[in-house]
Amino acid sequence: MASAAKIAQVENVLQIAVDDIVVGDRIGILWPDKAAALGQLIAASGQRTPINIRANGPKAAKPWTLVAGWHRLEGAKLAGLRIIDAIQVYGDFREIEAEENLHRRVLAPIERACFVRAVADAAEARLKDQHGDLTPEQVAARARWDAVRSKAKDVERGETLVDAEADHARLNLSRVYGWRDETAAAMDMSLAAIKRDLALHRAIVAPFPDLYEALARHPIVGENASALREIASYAEPSRRAVIEGLIQAPDMTLAQALEGLGLKAGKAPAPTGATKYQDNAGANIARLSLSDQRSWAPAFAKAVKPQALRDFINACEERAKELGV
């Protein structure tokens, strides 16, 4: 709870009863342990960052709706606090929530997929029925996406559909936010990243609204991007069965879940222009002795691009768990 001095210094900070705030649909996922920790910090040291809220209409059950700060609000409730600092905001509420999700921390794969989906939808809404000042590239991308979508109605996955949607989303985001390709890449919002995230949303989040949050919290698979992509590669009903099996067994690896269902793990990816370099790198690493691998490990980690570090760390952790290290 904020001190009286803080309220005097920042006039637009309101003190709102936590029970007067309704939580609607969210982009992110609630992590109970994080909320509990934040609640304890707020109770012990005061609230450093107000939550964002918007006013509801006179007929609403509660006067306020949460825009950003879900973990702080739930933490305050868990800590038994009745009042929380809040700022009333206006404008595009989904973008305000998305901006907080982008800047507060590195998002786990499923939560990031929800974030990118929401940002892409917000950009689409802004550009709806606006064609006058589109570049020829943007007009072509919109036409391609509309054509593919009309042919692939209700299809969950498919390279053609994902490629068209990702390209369409990238151009929309570029026009709405003024991103250049270099800026988007620095934010890990390049075409390849958008394609990856929208594909994961299409395969895991959209078809399984009752399961994806529990999968995101799975202690072994939830933050393992390569494992989640493996799950996404299976067709229904195998995909649902794998997800349900993992949720029921928090200590189970993906390999164990697939084995239990009689599925083969680690399907070989289609060859690309980088395949020969990957094969050569793997063969060269295998030739090094144990001591050489240990001494070279820091250099290898430094060579990995920042945007690929999470996948690299997840792969190392998954390997360690499989070996019991």
XYZ file of C-alpha atoms in Angstrom:
325
model
C 0.000 0.000 0.000
C 1.401 3.422 -0.852
C 2.357 5.941 1.814
C 0.618 9.314 2.219
C 3.736 11.009 0.842
C 3.516 8.970 -2.357
C -0.129 9.954 -2.880
C 0.788 13.632 -2.391
C 3.559 13.398 -4.975
C 1.615 11.483 -7.604
C -1.905 12.866 -7.813
C -3.228 10.411 -10.389
C -2.585 7.361 -8.188
C -5.836 6.131 -6.652
C -6.340 3.810 -3.710
C -8.928 1.242 -4.794
C -10.516 -1.640 -2.891
C -9.261 -4.902 -4.404
C -12.814 -6.274 -4.273
C -13.997 -3.441 -6.539
C -11.809 -4.614 -9.448
C -12.936 -7.276 -11.901
C -10.393 -9.321 -13.900
C -11.510 -9.977 -17.462
C -9.852 -11.963 -20.253
C -6.066 -11.722 -20.049
C -3.185 -11.996 -22.520
C -0.830 -13.571 -19.987
C -0.982 -16.460 -17.571
C -1.280 -16.186 -13.793
C 1.641 -17.699 -11.872
C 0.373 -18.231 -8.275
C 3.856 -18.412 -6.718
C 4.859 -15.120 -8.337
C 1.608 -13.471 -7.216
C 2.129 -14.699 -3.640
C 5.702 -13.389 -3.586
C 4.630 -9.977 -4.909
C 1.858 -9.829 -2.315
C 4.334 -10.439 0.488
C 6.650 -7.733 -0.869
C 3.790 -5.230 -1.129
C 2.666 -6.024 2.424
C 6.191 -5.703 3.813
C 7.687 -2.840 1.807
C 4.829 -1.027 0.103
C 3.662 -1.047 -3.500
C 6.268 0.330 -5.908
C 4.243 0.167 -9.131
C 0.493 0.897 -9.340
C -1.739 -1.378 -11.345
C -3.698 -0.003 -14.323
C -7.499 0.016 -14.277
C -10.331 1.362 -16.409
C -13.732 2.577 -15.285
C -16.790 0.424 -15.911
C -20.271 1.615 -16.819
C -22.888 2.434 -14.161
C -24.641 -0.933 -14.623
C -21.503 -3.037 -14.138
C -21.256 -5.338 -11.119
C -17.967 -3.688 -10.065
C -16.766 -0.136 -10.775
C -13.325 -1.036 -12.183
C -11.742 -3.542 -14.597
C -8.078 -4.522 -14.458
C -5.965 -3.501 -17.472
C -2.423 -4.368 -16.313
C -0.948 -5.692 -13.069
C -2.732 -9.016 -12.606
C 0.002 -10.552 -10.427
C 0.122 -7.481 -8.163
C -3.659 -7.533 -7.735
C -3.826 -11.259 -6.978
C -0.794 -10.945 -4.696
C -2.513 -8.214 -2.705
C -5.548 -10.474 -2.296
C -3.376 -13.396 -1.162
C -1.623 -11.147 1.356
C -4.972 -10.045 2.788
C -4.660 -6.426 1.623
C -7.915 -4.587 1.073
C -6.575 -1.562 -0.826
C -4.221 -1.343 -3.810
C -2.644 1.600 -5.645
C -4.007 2.038 -9.158
C -3.893 4.427 -12.100
C -6.932 4.931 -14.316
C -5.931 4.563 -17.969
C -7.600 5.298 -21.288
C -7.141 4.192 -24.893
C -6.342 0.780 -26.317
C -6.448 -1.381 -23.188
C -5.188 -4.553 -24.870
C -2.117 -2.688 -26.088
C -1.446 -1.334 -22.572
C -1.521 -4.870 -21.195
C 0.594 -6.143 -24.080
C 3.201 -3.432 -23.533
C 3.561 -4.388 -19.873
C 3.927 -8.059 -20.825
C 6.627 -7.169 -23.341
C 8.762 -5.068 -21.010
C 8.378 -6.712 -17.603
C 10.307 -9.915 -18.347
C 11.209 -12.546 -20.893
C 8.003 -14.421 -21.623
C 7.771 -18.198 -21.599
C 6.815 -19.730 -24.980
C 3.064 -20.205 -24.460
C 2.594 -16.861 -22.747
C 4.600 -15.173 -25.502
C 2.397 -16.874 -28.109
C -0.669 -15.359 -26.398
C 1.030 -11.956 -26.298
C 1.986 -11.986 -30.007
C -1.493 -13.173 -30.965
C -3.059 -10.288 -29.017
C -0.703 -7.678 -30.492
C -1.301 -8.980 -34.012
C -5.068 -8.850 -33.450
C -4.817 -5.282 -32.130
C -2.879 -4.222 -35.227
C -5.416 -5.972 -37.451
C -8.266 -4.143 -35.724
C -6.579 -0.794 -36.334
C -6.100 -1.486 -40.014
C -9.502 -3.014 -40.667
C -11.135 -1.513 -43.736
C -8.172 0.826 -44.296
C -6.587 0.389 -47.701
C -5.961 3.930 -48.929
C -2.362 4.392 -47.802
C -1.152 0.784 -47.832
C 2.009 0.018 -49.750
C 1.795 -2.475 -52.639
C 3.568 -5.023 -50.399
C 0.956 -4.604 -47.665
C -1.934 -4.862 -50.121
C -0.418 -8.054 -51.575
C 0.129 -9.556 -48.116
C -3.463 -8.783 -47.105
C -4.804 -10.323 -50.303
C -2.641 -13.423 -49.861
C -3.751 -13.860 -46.253
C -7.430 -13.402 -47.110
C -7.166 -15.916 -49.969
C -5.376 -18.553 -47.889
C -7.711 -18.107 -44.930
C -10.808 -18.519 -47.098
C -9.443 -21.779 -48.505
C -8.272 -23.099 -45.124
C -11.234 -22.353 -42.891
C -11.033 -24.153 -39.495
C -7.622 -25.637 -40.328
C -5.408 -25.465 -37.235
C -1.993 -25.876 -38.828
C -0.353 -25.809 -42.220
C 2.793 -24.170 -43.519
C 0.989 -22.137 -46.173
C -1.503 -20.767 -43.663
C 1.162 -19.951 -41.066
C 3.468 -18.301 -43.605
C 0.678 -16.082 -44.958
C -0.569 -15.107 -41.509
C 2.916 -14.318 -40.183
C 3.756 -12.159 -43.183
C 0.430 -10.351 -42.907
C 0.913 -9.768 -39.153
C 4.490 -8.500 -39.600
C 3.416 -5.868 -42.128
C 0.493 -4.796 -39.953
C 2.759 -4.399 -36.928
C 5.275 -2.482 -39.000
C 2.638 -0.043 -40.192
C 0.940 0.415 -36.787
C 4.086 0.722 -34.670
C 6.524 2.015 -37.270
C 8.897 -0.894 -36.787
C 11.731 -1.395 -39.209
C 12.885 -4.967 -39.699
C 16.032 -4.338 -37.627
C 13.978 -2.960 -34.720
C 11.561 -5.874 -34.868
C 14.452 -8.357 -34.838
C 15.998 -6.642 -31.795
C 12.662 -7.063 -29.981
C 12.523 -10.697 -31.131
C 9.502 -9.797 -33.266
C 11.034 -10.681 -36.620
C 9.062 -12.545 -39.269
C 10.556 -15.867 -38.099
C 9.668 -15.143 -34.460
C 6.121 -14.075 -35.316
C 5.646 -17.190 -37.411
C 6.910 -19.394 -34.567
C 4.642 -17.756 -31.978
C 1.493 -17.691 -34.109
C 2.039 -21.347 -35.054
C 2.333 -22.297 -31.375
C -0.828 -20.346 -30.550
C -2.682 -21.983 -33.437
C -1.618 -25.501 -32.401
C -1.751 -25.365 -28.586
C -3.564 -22.287 -27.256
C -6.513 -21.836 -29.634
C -7.667 -25.481 -29.802
C -7.147 -26.200 -26.079
C -8.398 -23.188 -24.069
C -9.004 -25.478 -21.098
C -5.511 -26.999 -21.125
C -2.851 -24.556 -22.321
C -2.384 -22.680 -19.028
C -1.789 -25.917 -17.117
C 0.678 -27.019 -19.803
C 2.494 -23.672 -19.503
C 2.987 -24.376 -15.788
C 4.372 -27.894 -16.339
C 7.742 -27.849 -14.517
C 9.595 -29.783 -17.236
C 7.868 -29.024 -20.540
C 6.091 -25.696 -19.861
C 9.056 -23.458 -20.733
C 10.789 -25.814 -23.152
C 10.186 -24.297 -26.572
C 11.521 -27.275 -28.518
C 9.314 -29.688 -26.567
C 6.243 -27.529 -27.163
C 6.986 -27.405 -30.883
C 7.261 -31.197 -30.835
C 3.813 -31.409 -29.235
C 2.440 -29.000 -31.834
C 3.705 -31.248 -34.625
C 1.256 -34.047 -33.744
C -2.258 -34.183 -35.121
C -5.381 -34.595 -33.063
C -6.256 -36.566 -30.984
C -2.603 -37.384 -30.191
C -1.790 -33.760 -29.386
C -4.558 -33.519 -26.791
C -3.571 -36.877 -25.307
C 0.060 -35.753 -24.914
C -0.968 -32.495 -23.240
C -3.417 -34.197 -20.880
C -0.821 -36.830 -19.977
C 1.768 -34.186 -19.112
C -0.695 -32.186 -17.023
C -1.597 -35.277 -15.023
C 2.084 -36.110 -14.402
C 4.135 -32.989 -13.539
C 7.354 -35.017 -13.234
C 6.997 -36.629 -16.673
C 9.239 -35.682 -19.587
C 7.866 -35.306 -23.092
C 9.741 -38.441 -24.175
C 7.990 -40.447 -21.448
C 4.591 -39.053 -22.403
C 5.133 -39.908 -26.052
C 6.382 -43.382 -25.195
C 3.293 -44.020 -23.087
C 1.116 -43.174 -26.069
C 3.186 -45.213 -28.511
C 4.404 -42.130 -30.371
C 7.942 -41.528 -31.588
C 9.783 -38.531 -30.189
C 12.275 -36.389 -32.006
C 10.982 -36.549 -35.572
C 13.685 -35.412 -37.944
C 13.127 -31.849 -39.211
C 12.953 -31.164 -42.910
C 16.375 -30.269 -44.407
C 17.079 -26.561 -44.794
C 19.964 -24.476 -46.057
C 21.457 -24.605 -42.553
C 21.205 -28.400 -42.168
C 24.742 -29.152 -43.339
C 26.188 -26.555 -40.949
C 24.178 -27.994 -38.063
C 25.346 -31.511 -38.897
C 28.982 -30.368 -39.140
C 28.776 -28.476 -35.852
C 27.296 -31.499 -34.079
C 29.939 -33.828 -35.479
C 32.757 -31.475 -34.463
C 31.469 -31.108 -30.911
C 31.216 -34.891 -30.585
C 34.911 -35.199 -31.506
C 36.003 -33.040 -28.559
C 37.067 -34.709 -25.314
C 35.120 -34.099 -22.098
C 37.687 -31.564 -20.852
C 37.712 -29.807 -24.214
C 33.922 -29.550 -24.194
C 34.002 -28.115 -20.678
C 36.601 -25.488 -21.548
C 34.806 -24.569 -24.772
C 31.296 -24.343 -23.235
C 31.523 -20.599 -22.348
C 32.651 -19.736 -25.870
C 29.790 -21.769 -27.364
C 27.247 -20.025 -25.099
C 28.676 -16.649 -26.131
C 28.347 -17.580 -29.806
C 24.596 -18.229 -29.459
C 22.533 -15.235 -30.568
C 20.635 -13.492 -27.714
C 17.243 -14.337 -29.243
C 18.161 -18.061 -29.228
C 19.495 -18.198 -25.656
C 16.184 -19.336 -24.140
C 15.974 -22.291 -26.560
C 19.624 -23.113 -25.830
C 19.081 -23.022 -22.048
C 15.868 -25.055 -22.310
C 17.622 -27.705 -24.405
C 20.461 -27.957 -21.862
C 18.033 -28.255 -18.949
C 15.952 -30.879 -20.753
C 19.066 -32.903 -21.533
C 20.218 -32.673 -17.903
C 16.852 -33.872 -16.639
C 16.805 -36.793 -19.052
C 20.259 -37.864 -17.832
C 19.493 -37.206 -14.163
C 22.337 -34.675 -13.898
